Structure formats: structure tokens, C-alpha cells
Amino acid sequence: MVVGSEWLGPLIRQTALNAVHVHRLHLRYKHSLGLSSQSPIRPQEKRTKLIAAIAKQYMDPMLPGDFYSALFVPDKGAVHED
């Protein structure tokens, strides 16, 4: 079968989504039979936990003034016209 280039991207994306869906259904099925002790987790919950872990790991607490002054560092080579 020959597939046109305009259909190739959407077909690959749909194939990947179908594979993820089947994988999640299989995990739920194994959990329902008692074959897996790991409870199936929703993608939203998993993303929330991962983002919270990354934020906790890399967060550097600072005062708002320090934060904004670090964002807007003056350019030392710039010439200001008055």
C-alpha cells in the first residue's frame, strides 16, 4: 500500500495513540486479575507528579526582587542616549 505524504504524519500519530491505549488497557486488565500490584495511574496524575518532582528538585527559592533583577540584567556594552 502506498500512502501519500499528507496522510503519513496523521497515520503515525494515530498508530502511536492506539498503541498507548492498548497498553493502558492491558495494564488495567492485569491489575483487575491481581497479576500486577501496581495500580494503573491516569496520565494527568502521572504528569502532575513528574512536574511537581522536577519543580521541587530545581526550585531555587528567592525573593521577587532578586528574581526580577536576575531576569533583567543590564547590558554593559550598550550606550544609553539621553
Short mmCIF file of N, CA and C in Angstrom, two decimals:
data_model
loop_
_atom_site.label_atom_id
_atom_site.label_comp_id
_atom_site.label_asym_id
_atom_site.label_seq_id
_atom_site.Cartn_x
_atom_site.Cartn_y
_atom_site.Cartn_z
N MET A 1 0.85 -1.17 0.00
CA MET A 1 0.00 0.00 0.00
C MET A 1 0.89 1.24 0.00
N VAL A 2 0.56 2.17 -0.84
CA VAL A 2 1.30 3.42 -0.91
C VAL A 2 0.47 4.50 -0.24
N VAL A 3 1.10 5.23 0.67
CA VAL A 3 0.41 6.28 1.41
C VAL A 3 1.02 7.61 1.02
N GLY A 4 0.16 8.57 0.74
CA GLY A 4 0.63 9.90 0.38
C GLY A 4 1.26 10.60 1.57
N SER A 5 2.13 11.54 1.29
CA SER A 5 2.86 12.23 2.36
C SER A 5 1.94 13.03 3.27
N GLU A 6 0.80 13.50 2.74
CA GLU A 6 -0.11 14.27 3.58
C GLU A 6 -0.82 13.39 4.61
N TRP A 7 -0.86 12.08 4.39
CA TRP A 7 -1.51 11.17 5.33
C TRP A 7 -0.52 10.47 6.26
N LEU A 8 0.75 10.52 5.95
CA LEU A 8 1.73 9.75 6.71
C LEU A 8 1.82 10.21 8.16
N GLY A 9 1.93 11.51 8.40
CA GLY A 9 2.03 12.03 9.77
C GLY A 9 0.83 11.68 10.63
N PRO A 10 -0.42 11.97 10.16
CA PRO A 10 -1.59 11.62 10.97
C PRO A 10 -1.72 10.12 11.23
N LEU A 11 -1.34 9.29 10.25
CA LEU A 11 -1.43 7.84 10.47
C LEU A 11 -0.43 7.36 11.52
N ILE A 12 0.78 7.90 11.50
CA ILE A 12 1.78 7.53 12.50
C ILE A 12 1.32 7.97 13.89
N ARG A 13 0.78 9.17 13.98
CA ARG A 13 0.29 9.67 15.27
C ARG A 13 -0.84 8.79 15.79
N GLN A 14 -1.79 8.43 14.93
CA GLN A 14 -2.91 7.60 15.37
C GLN A 14 -2.44 6.21 15.78
N THR A 15 -1.43 5.67 15.08
CA THR A 15 -0.88 4.37 15.45
C THR A 15 -0.26 4.42 16.84
N ALA A 16 0.48 5.49 17.13
CA ALA A 16 1.09 5.63 18.46
C ALA A 16 0.02 5.78 19.53
N LEU A 17 -1.02 6.56 19.27
CA LEU A 17 -2.10 6.72 20.25
C LEU A 17 -2.82 5.39 20.50
N ASN A 18 -3.05 4.62 19.45
CA ASN A 18 -3.68 3.31 19.61
C ASN A 18 -2.81 2.38 20.45
N ALA A 19 -1.51 2.41 20.23
CA ALA A 19 -0.60 1.56 20.99
C ALA A 19 -0.62 1.93 22.47
N VAL A 20 -0.65 3.21 22.78
CA VAL A 20 -0.71 3.65 24.18
C VAL A 20 -2.03 3.21 24.81
N HIS A 21 -3.11 3.34 24.06
CA HIS A 21 -4.42 2.95 24.58
C HIS A 21 -4.46 1.45 24.89
N VAL A 22 -3.96 0.63 23.98
CA VAL A 22 -3.94 -0.82 24.20
C VAL A 22 -3.05 -1.17 25.39
N HIS A 23 -1.91 -0.49 25.52
CA HIS A 23 -1.01 -0.75 26.64
C HIS A 23 -1.69 -0.44 27.98
N ARG A 24 -2.39 0.69 28.05
CA ARG A 24 -3.09 1.05 29.29
C ARG A 24 -4.21 0.06 29.61
N LEU A 25 -4.95 -0.36 28.58
CA LEU A 25 -6.00 -1.36 28.80
C LEU A 25 -5.41 -2.66 29.32
N HIS A 26 -4.26 -3.05 28.79
CA HIS A 26 -3.60 -4.28 29.24
C HIS A 26 -3.16 -4.16 30.70
N LEU A 27 -2.64 -2.99 31.09
CA LEU A 27 -2.24 -2.80 32.49
C LEU A 27 -3.45 -2.87 33.41
N ARG A 28 -4.56 -2.25 33.01
CA ARG A 28 -5.78 -2.32 33.82
C ARG A 28 -6.28 -3.75 33.94
N TYR A 29 -6.22 -4.50 32.84
CA TYR A 29 -6.66 -5.89 32.84
C TYR A 29 -5.80 -6.72 33.79
N LYS A 30 -4.48 -6.56 33.72
CA LYS A 30 -3.59 -7.30 34.62
C LYS A 30 -3.86 -6.95 36.07
N HIS A 31 -4.12 -5.67 36.34
CA HIS A 31 -4.40 -5.24 37.71
C HIS A 31 -5.72 -5.83 38.20
N SER A 32 -6.72 -5.90 37.33
CA SER A 32 -8.02 -6.44 37.73
C SER A 32 -7.94 -7.93 38.04
N LEU A 33 -7.01 -8.65 37.40
CA LEU A 33 -6.84 -10.08 37.68
C LEU A 33 -5.95 -10.33 38.88
N GLY A 34 -5.33 -9.29 39.40
CA GLY A 34 -4.43 -9.45 40.53
C GLY A 34 -3.03 -9.85 40.12
N LEU A 35 -2.71 -9.75 38.85
CA LEU A 35 -1.39 -10.13 38.36
C LEU A 35 -0.36 -9.02 38.52
N SER A 36 -0.85 -7.82 38.79
CA SER A 36 0.04 -6.68 38.94
C SER A 36 -0.33 -5.94 40.22
N SER A 37 0.67 -5.65 41.03
CA SER A 37 0.40 -4.91 42.27
C SER A 37 0.39 -3.41 42.02
N GLN A 38 0.91 -3.01 40.87
CA GLN A 38 0.96 -1.59 40.55
C GLN A 38 -0.40 -1.16 40.00
N SER A 39 -1.00 -0.20 40.68
CA SER A 39 -2.30 0.27 40.24
C SER A 39 -2.15 1.18 39.03
N PRO A 40 -3.06 1.06 38.06
CA PRO A 40 -2.96 1.92 36.88
C PRO A 40 -3.17 3.38 37.27
N ILE A 41 -2.35 4.24 36.73
CA ILE A 41 -2.42 5.66 37.07
C ILE A 41 -2.81 6.44 35.82
N ARG A 42 -3.63 7.44 36.02
CA ARG A 42 -4.07 8.26 34.89
C ARG A 42 -2.92 9.15 34.42
N PRO A 43 -2.89 9.47 33.13
CA PRO A 43 -1.80 10.29 32.61
C PRO A 43 -1.72 11.66 33.28
N GLN A 44 -2.87 12.25 33.61
CA GLN A 44 -2.86 13.57 34.25
C GLN A 44 -2.18 13.50 35.61
N GLU A 45 -2.47 12.45 36.37
CA GLU A 45 -1.86 12.29 37.69
C GLU A 45 -0.36 12.07 37.56
N LYS A 46 0.03 11.26 36.58
CA LYS A 46 1.45 10.98 36.38
C LYS A 46 2.20 12.26 35.99
N ARG A 47 1.62 13.05 35.07
CA ARG A 47 2.24 14.32 34.68
C ARG A 47 2.36 15.26 35.86
N THR A 48 1.29 15.35 36.66
CA THR A 48 1.30 16.25 37.82
C THR A 48 2.41 15.87 38.79
N LYS A 49 2.57 14.58 39.05
CA LYS A 49 3.62 14.12 39.96
C LYS A 49 5.01 14.40 39.40
N LEU A 50 5.19 14.16 38.10
CA LEU A 50 6.50 14.39 37.49
C LEU A 50 6.86 15.87 37.48
N ILE A 51 5.90 16.73 37.16
CA ILE A 51 6.17 18.17 37.15
C ILE A 51 6.47 18.67 38.55
N ALA A 52 5.74 18.18 39.55
CA ALA A 52 5.99 18.58 40.93
C ALA A 52 7.38 18.13 41.38
N ALA A 53 7.80 16.93 40.98
CA ALA A 53 9.12 16.43 41.36
C ALA A 53 10.22 17.27 40.71
N ILE A 54 10.04 17.63 39.44
CA ILE A 54 11.04 18.46 38.76
C ILE A 54 11.10 19.84 39.39
N ALA A 55 9.95 20.42 39.68
CA ALA A 55 9.92 21.75 40.30
C ALA A 55 10.59 21.73 41.67
N LYS A 56 10.34 20.68 42.44
CA LYS A 56 10.93 20.58 43.78
C LYS A 56 12.45 20.41 43.69
N GLN A 57 12.90 19.63 42.70
CA GLN A 57 14.33 19.36 42.56
C GLN A 57 15.10 20.60 42.13
N TYR A 58 14.54 21.39 41.23
CA TYR A 58 15.29 22.50 40.65
C TYR A 58 14.87 23.87 41.15
N MET A 59 13.91 23.93 42.05
CA MET A 59 13.44 25.22 42.52
C MET A 59 14.49 25.87 43.42
N ASP A 60 14.74 27.13 43.18
CA ASP A 60 15.68 27.90 43.97
C ASP A 60 14.91 29.05 44.59
N PRO A 61 14.54 28.93 45.87
CA PRO A 61 13.73 29.99 46.46
C PRO A 61 14.49 31.31 46.52
N MET A 62 13.83 32.38 46.07
CA MET A 62 14.43 33.71 46.12
C MET A 62 13.32 34.74 46.23
N LEU A 63 13.71 35.90 46.66
CA LEU A 63 12.76 36.99 46.80
C LEU A 63 12.38 37.52 45.42
N PRO A 64 11.18 38.10 45.29
CA PRO A 64 10.76 38.61 43.98
C PRO A 64 11.73 39.63 43.39
N GLY A 65 12.30 40.49 44.22
CA GLY A 65 13.25 41.48 43.71
C GLY A 65 14.48 40.83 43.11
N ASP A 66 15.00 39.80 43.77
CA ASP A 66 16.16 39.07 43.24
C ASP A 66 15.81 38.36 41.93
N PHE A 67 14.61 37.80 41.88
CA PHE A 67 14.17 37.09 40.68
C PHE A 67 14.12 38.03 39.48
N TYR A 68 13.47 39.18 39.65
CA TYR A 68 13.32 40.11 38.52
C TYR A 68 14.65 40.77 38.15
N SER A 69 15.50 41.02 39.12
CA SER A 69 16.80 41.61 38.78
C SER A 69 17.68 40.61 38.03
N ALA A 70 17.50 39.31 38.30
CA ALA A 70 18.24 38.30 37.55
C ALA A 70 17.72 38.18 36.12
N LEU A 71 16.43 38.44 35.92
CA LEU A 71 15.86 38.38 34.58
C LEU A 71 16.31 39.53 33.70
N PHE A 72 16.38 40.71 34.28
CA PHE A 72 16.67 41.92 33.52
C PHE A 72 18.05 42.45 33.88
N VAL A 73 19.08 41.74 33.44
CA VAL A 73 20.45 42.15 33.68
C VAL A 73 20.79 43.24 32.67
N PRO A 74 21.29 44.39 33.14
CA PRO A 74 21.62 45.46 32.19
C PRO A 74 22.79 45.06 31.30
N ASP A 75 22.71 45.45 30.05
CA ASP A 75 23.76 45.17 29.08
C ASP A 75 24.89 46.17 29.28
N LYS A 76 26.09 45.68 29.60
CA LYS A 76 27.21 46.57 29.94
C LYS A 76 27.79 47.26 28.71
N GLY A 77 27.59 46.67 27.52
CA GLY A 77 28.15 47.25 26.32
C GLY A 77 27.21 48.23 25.63
N ALA A 78 26.01 48.38 26.15
CA ALA A 78 25.04 49.25 25.50
C ALA A 78 25.32 50.71 25.83
N VAL A 79 25.11 51.56 24.84
CA VAL A 79 25.28 53.00 25.03
C VAL A 79 23.90 53.61 25.18
N HIS A 80 23.69 54.34 26.26
CA HIS A 80 22.39 54.96 26.51
C HIS A 80 22.42 56.39 25.99
N GLU A 81 21.42 56.73 25.20
CA GLU A 81 21.31 58.10 24.70
C GLU A 81 20.39 58.89 25.62
N ASP A 82 20.81 60.07 25.98
CA ASP A 82 19.99 60.92 26.85
C ASP A 82 19.36 62.04 26.07
#
